[in-house]
PDB file of C-alpha atoms in Angstrom:
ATOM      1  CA  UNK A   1      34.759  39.933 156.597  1.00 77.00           C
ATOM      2  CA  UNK A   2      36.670  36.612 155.771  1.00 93.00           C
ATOM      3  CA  UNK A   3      39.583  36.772 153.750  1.00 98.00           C
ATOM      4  CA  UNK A   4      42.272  33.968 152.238  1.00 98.00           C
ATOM      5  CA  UNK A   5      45.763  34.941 152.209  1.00 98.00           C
ATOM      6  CA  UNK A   6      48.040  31.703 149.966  1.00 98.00           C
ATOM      7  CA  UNK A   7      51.864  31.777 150.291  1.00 98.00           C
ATOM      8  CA  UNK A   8      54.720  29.325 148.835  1.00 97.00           C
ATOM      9  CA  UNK A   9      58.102  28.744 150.194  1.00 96.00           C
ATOM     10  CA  UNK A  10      61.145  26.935 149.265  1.00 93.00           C
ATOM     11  CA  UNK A  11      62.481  24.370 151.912  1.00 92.00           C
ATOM     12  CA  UNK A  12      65.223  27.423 152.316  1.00 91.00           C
ATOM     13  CA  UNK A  13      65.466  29.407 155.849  1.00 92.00           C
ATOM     14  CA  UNK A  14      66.370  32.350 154.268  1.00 94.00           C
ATOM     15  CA  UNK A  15      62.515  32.494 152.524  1.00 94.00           C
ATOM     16  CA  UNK A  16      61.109  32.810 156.216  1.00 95.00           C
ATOM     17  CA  UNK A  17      61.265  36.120 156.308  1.00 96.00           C
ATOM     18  CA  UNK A  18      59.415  37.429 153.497  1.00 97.00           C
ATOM     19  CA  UNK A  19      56.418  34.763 154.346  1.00 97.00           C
ATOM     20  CA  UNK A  20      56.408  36.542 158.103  1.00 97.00           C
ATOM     21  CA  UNK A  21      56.069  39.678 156.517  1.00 98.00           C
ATOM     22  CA  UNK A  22      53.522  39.031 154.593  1.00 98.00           C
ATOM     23  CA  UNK A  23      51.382  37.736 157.183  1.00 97.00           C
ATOM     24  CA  UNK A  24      52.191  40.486 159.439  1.00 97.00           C
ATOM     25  CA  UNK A  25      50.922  42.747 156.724  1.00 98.00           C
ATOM     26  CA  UNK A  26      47.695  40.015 156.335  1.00 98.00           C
ATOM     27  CA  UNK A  27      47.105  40.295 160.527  1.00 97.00           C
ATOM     28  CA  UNK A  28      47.432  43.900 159.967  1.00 97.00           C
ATOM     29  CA  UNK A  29      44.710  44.196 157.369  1.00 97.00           C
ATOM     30  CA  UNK A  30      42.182  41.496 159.348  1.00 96.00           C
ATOM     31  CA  UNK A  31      42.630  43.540 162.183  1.00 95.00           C
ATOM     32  CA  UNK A  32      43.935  40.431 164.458  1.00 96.00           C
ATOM     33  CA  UNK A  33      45.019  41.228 168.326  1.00 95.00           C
ATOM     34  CA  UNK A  34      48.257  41.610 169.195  1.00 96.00           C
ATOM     35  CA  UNK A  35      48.477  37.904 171.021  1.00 96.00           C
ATOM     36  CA  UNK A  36      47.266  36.335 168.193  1.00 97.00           C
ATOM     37  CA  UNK A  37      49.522  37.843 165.694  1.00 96.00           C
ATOM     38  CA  UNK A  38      52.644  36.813 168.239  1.00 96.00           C
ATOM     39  CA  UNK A  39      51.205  33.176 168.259  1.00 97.00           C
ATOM     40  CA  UNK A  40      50.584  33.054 164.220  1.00 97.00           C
ATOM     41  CA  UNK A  41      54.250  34.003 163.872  1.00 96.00           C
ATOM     42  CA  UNK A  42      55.695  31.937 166.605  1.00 95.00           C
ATOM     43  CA  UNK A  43      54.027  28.386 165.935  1.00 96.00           C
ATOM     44  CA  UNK A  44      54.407  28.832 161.690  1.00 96.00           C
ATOM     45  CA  UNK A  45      58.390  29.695 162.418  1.00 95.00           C
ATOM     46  CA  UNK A  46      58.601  26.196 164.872  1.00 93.00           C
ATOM     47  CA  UNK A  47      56.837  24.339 162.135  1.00 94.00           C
ATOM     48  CA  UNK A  48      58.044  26.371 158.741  1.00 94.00           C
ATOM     49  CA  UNK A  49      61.554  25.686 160.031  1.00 91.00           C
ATOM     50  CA  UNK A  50      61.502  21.815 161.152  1.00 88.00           C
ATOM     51  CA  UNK A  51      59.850  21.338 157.623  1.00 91.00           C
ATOM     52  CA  UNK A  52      63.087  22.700 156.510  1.00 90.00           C
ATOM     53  CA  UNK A  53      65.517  21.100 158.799  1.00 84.00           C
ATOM     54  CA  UNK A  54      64.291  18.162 158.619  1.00 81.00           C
ATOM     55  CA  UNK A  55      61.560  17.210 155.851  1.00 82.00           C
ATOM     56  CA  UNK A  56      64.127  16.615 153.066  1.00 78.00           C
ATOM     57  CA  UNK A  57      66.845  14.128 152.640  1.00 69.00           C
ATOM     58  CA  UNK A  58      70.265  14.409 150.990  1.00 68.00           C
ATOM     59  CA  UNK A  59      69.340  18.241 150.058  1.00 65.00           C
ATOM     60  CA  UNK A  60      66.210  17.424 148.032  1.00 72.00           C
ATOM     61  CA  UNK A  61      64.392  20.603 147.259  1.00 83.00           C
ATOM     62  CA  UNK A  62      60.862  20.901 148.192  1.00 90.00           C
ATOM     63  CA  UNK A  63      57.958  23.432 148.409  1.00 95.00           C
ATOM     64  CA  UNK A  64      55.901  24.433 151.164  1.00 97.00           C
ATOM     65  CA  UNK A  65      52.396  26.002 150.918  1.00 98.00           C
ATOM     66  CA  UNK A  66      50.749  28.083 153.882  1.00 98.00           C
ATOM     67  CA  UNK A  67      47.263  29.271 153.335  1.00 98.00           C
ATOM     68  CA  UNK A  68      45.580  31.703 156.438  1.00 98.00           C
ATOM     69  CA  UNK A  69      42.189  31.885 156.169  1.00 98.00           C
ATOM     70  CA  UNK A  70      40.632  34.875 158.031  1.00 98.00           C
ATOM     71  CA  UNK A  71      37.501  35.987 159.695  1.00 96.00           C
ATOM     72  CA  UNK A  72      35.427  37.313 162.897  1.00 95.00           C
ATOM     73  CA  UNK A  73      35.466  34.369 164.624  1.00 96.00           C
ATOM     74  CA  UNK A  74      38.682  32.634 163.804  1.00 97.00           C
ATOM     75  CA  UNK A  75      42.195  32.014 162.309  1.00 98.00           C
ATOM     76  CA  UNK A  76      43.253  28.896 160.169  1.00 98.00           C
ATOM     77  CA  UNK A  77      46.206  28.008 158.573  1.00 98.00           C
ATOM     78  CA  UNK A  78      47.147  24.902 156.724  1.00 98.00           C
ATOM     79  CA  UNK A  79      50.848  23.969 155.971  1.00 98.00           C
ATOM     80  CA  UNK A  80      50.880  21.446 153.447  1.00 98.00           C
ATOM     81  CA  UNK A  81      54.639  20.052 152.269  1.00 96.00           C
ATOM     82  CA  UNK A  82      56.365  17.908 149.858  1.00 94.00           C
ATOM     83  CA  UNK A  83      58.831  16.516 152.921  1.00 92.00           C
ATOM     84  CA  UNK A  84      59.301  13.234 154.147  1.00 91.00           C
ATOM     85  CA  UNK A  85      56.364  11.974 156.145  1.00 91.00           C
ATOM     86  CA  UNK A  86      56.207  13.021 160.156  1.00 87.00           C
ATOM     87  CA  UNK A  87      53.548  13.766 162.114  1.00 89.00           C
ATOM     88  CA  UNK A  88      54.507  15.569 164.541  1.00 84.00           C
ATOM     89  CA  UNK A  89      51.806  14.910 167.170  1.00 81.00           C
ATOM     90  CA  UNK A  90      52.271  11.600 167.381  1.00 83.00           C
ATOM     91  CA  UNK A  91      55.983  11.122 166.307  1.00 72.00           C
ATOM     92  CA  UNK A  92      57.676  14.074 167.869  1.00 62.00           C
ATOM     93  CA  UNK A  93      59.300  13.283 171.445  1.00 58.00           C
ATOM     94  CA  UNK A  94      57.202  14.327 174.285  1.00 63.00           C
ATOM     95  CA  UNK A  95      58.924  17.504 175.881  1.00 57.00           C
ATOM     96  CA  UNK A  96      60.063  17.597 179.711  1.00 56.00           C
ATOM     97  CA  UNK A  97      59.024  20.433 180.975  1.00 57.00           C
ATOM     98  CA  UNK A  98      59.986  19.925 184.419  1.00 65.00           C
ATOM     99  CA  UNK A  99      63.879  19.757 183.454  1.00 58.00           C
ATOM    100  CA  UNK A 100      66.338  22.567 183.454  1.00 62.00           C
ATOM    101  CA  UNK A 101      67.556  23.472 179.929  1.00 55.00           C
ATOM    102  CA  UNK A 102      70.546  22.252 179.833  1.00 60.00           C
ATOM    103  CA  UNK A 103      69.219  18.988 181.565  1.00 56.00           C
ATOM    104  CA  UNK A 104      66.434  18.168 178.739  1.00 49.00           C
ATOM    105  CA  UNK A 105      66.543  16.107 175.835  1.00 51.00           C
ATOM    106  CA  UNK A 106      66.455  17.793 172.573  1.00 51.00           C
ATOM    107  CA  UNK A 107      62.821  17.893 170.520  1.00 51.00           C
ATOM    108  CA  UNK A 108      59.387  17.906 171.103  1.00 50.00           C
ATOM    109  CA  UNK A 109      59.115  21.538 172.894  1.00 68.00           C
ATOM    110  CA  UNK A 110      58.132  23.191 169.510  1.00 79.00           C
ATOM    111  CA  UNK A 111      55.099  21.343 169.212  1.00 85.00           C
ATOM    112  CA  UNK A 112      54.366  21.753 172.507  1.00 85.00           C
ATOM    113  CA  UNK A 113      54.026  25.349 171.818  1.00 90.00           C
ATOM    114  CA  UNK A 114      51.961  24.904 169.031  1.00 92.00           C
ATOM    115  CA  UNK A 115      49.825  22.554 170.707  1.00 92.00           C
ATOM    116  CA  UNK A 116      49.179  25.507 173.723  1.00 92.00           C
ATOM    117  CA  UNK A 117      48.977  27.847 171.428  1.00 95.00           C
ATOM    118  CA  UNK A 118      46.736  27.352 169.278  1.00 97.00           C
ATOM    119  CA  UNK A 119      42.781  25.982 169.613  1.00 97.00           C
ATOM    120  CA  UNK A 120      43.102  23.250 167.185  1.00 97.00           C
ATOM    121  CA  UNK A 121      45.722  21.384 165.645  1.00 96.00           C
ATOM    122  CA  UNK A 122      45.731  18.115 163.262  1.00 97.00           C
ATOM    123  CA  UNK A 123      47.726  16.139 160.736  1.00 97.00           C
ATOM    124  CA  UNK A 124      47.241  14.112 158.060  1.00 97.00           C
ATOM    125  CA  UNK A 125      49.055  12.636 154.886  1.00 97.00           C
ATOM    126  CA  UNK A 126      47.776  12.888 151.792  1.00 97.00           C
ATOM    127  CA  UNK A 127      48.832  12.500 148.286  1.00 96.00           C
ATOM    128  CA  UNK A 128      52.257  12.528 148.900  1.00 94.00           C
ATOM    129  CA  UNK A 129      52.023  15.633 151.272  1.00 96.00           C
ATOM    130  CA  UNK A 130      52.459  16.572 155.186  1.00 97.00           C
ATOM    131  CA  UNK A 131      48.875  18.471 156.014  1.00 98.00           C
ATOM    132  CA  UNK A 132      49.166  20.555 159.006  1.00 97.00           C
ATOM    133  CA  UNK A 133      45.558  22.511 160.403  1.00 98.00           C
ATOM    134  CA  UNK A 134      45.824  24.948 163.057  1.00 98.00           C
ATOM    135  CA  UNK A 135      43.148  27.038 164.133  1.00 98.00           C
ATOM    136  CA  UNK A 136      43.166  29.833 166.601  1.00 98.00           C
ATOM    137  CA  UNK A 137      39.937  30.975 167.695  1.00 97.00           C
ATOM    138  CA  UNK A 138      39.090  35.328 167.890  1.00 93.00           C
ATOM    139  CA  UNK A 139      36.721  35.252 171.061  1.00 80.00           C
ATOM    140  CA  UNK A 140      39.046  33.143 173.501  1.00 57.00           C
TER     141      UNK A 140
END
């Protein structure tokens, strides 16, 4: 059974919670295993939270949309936001992974995550908006 779940966020940290929640509820319902319901929450946080960091300037308020669409064979999200352009898998810094912590440069681990966590990932711009796919496939 596929099923669409459509959220909307403020570019406020504080609205993070509530959008977790109800995806946890979502994952509960669509019966998702317990590794990919971690990796849902973990790459949307790293993403839902640079958008909010860093996609306005001088405090401009802006929305962000995250749709889940959800069935047998696989998981997709889209983040679409009203932020400043940035693609983040081309312009985020490429992440040393060989480094000690406090060695490392700062950026560009995040989307590293994403990018190992998840099947599929893209970016585009359009109308004015960041587009973000991810897709996690079920049967992996």
């Amino acid at each position: 059974m596929s099923a669409k779940l459509s959220l909307t966020m403020g570019f406020e940290a504080a609205d993070l919670p509530r959008i977790q929640s109800a995806i946890g509820e979502f994952s509960q319902e669509q019966d998702w295993p317990p590794d990919i319901e971690f990796q849902v929450d973990l790459v949307l946080e790293e993403l839902v939270l640079n958008v909010v960091h860093h996609g306005s300037s001088d405090g401009e308020e802006g929305e962000i949309k995250i749709e889940l669409f959800s069935d047998a064979e696989s998981v997709v999200i889209d983040i679409i936001d009203s932020g400043r352009p940035f693609d983040p898998l081309t312009d985020a810094p490429e992440p040393d992974t060989e480094s000690t912590i406090e060695d490392r440069a700062v950026g560009g681990l995040g989307i590293h995550l994403v990018r190992t966590m998840m099947d599929e990932v893209t970016y585009r711009r359009e109308e004015n908006k960041n587009h973000m796919r991810l897709v996690k496939r079920r049967n992996e």
